Amino acid sequence: MAKCEKCTFFFPIPEEDMDFEPDKGDCVRQQEDTKGKFWLSRPVFRSTEACEHLSVQTS
């Protein structure tokens, strides 16, 4: 199964941040509704199994 660390929505938390933990990051996705754009964020770890929103950059 794919892991969060491969997803383009995964952003690692910097070491100097207050809620830093090894391998911890945020899953940040942009959404849009009739009022405009907004972002959804939730804490995840690199080894977490990816959700249905997995997006892998290809190049």
Coordinates of C-alpha atoms in Angstrom, one line a residue:
M1 CA 0.0 0.0 0.0
A2 CA 1.2 3.5 -0.8
K3 CA 2.4 5.7 2.1
C4 CA 1.8 9.4 2.9
E5 CA 5.5 10.2 2.3
K6 CA 5.0 9.7 -1.4
C7 CA 2.1 12.1 -1.7
T8 CA 2.4 15.6 -3.0
F9 CA 0.0 16.8 -0.2
F10 CA 2.5 15.7 2.5
F11 CA 4.6 18.5 4.1
P12 CA 7.1 17.5 6.8
I13 CA 7.1 19.6 10.0
P14 CA 10.4 21.4 10.5
E15 CA 12.6 20.5 13.5
E16 CA 12.3 24.0 14.9
D17 CA 8.5 23.9 15.0
M18 CA 6.7 23.5 18.3
D19 CA 4.9 20.3 17.4
F20 CA 7.8 18.6 15.7
E21 CA 8.1 14.8 15.9
P22 CA 10.3 12.6 13.8
D23 CA 8.5 11.6 10.6
K24 CA 5.5 13.8 11.3
G25 CA 4.0 16.1 8.7
D26 CA 0.8 17.7 7.6
C27 CA -1.5 16.6 4.8
V28 CA -2.6 19.8 3.2
R29 CA -5.2 19.9 0.4
Q30 CA -6.8 22.8 -1.4
Q31 CA -10.6 22.7 -1.7
E32 CA -13.0 25.1 -3.4
D33 CA -16.7 25.9 -2.8
T34 CA -19.1 28.6 -3.8
K35 CA -17.4 31.0 -1.3
G36 CA -13.9 30.5 -2.6
K37 CA -10.7 28.4 -1.9
F38 CA -9.7 27.0 1.4
W39 CA -7.2 24.5 2.7
L40 CA -7.8 21.3 4.8
S41 CA -4.9 20.2 7.0
R42 CA -4.4 17.1 9.2
P43 CA -1.4 15.7 11.0
V44 CA 0.0 12.4 9.5
F45 CA 3.2 10.4 9.7
R46 CA 5.4 9.4 6.7
S47 CA 4.5 5.7 7.2
T48 CA 0.7 6.2 7.4
E49 CA -1.2 4.4 4.7
A50 CA -2.2 6.9 2.0
C51 CA -5.8 7.9 1.8
E52 CA -8.1 8.2 -1.2
H53 CA -6.6 11.6 -2.1
L54 CA -3.1 10.2 -2.8
S55 CA -1.4 12.4 -5.4
V56 CA 2.0 11.3 -6.6
Q57 CA 4.1 13.7 -8.7
T58 CA 5.4 12.1 -12.0
S59 CA 8.3 13.5 -13.9

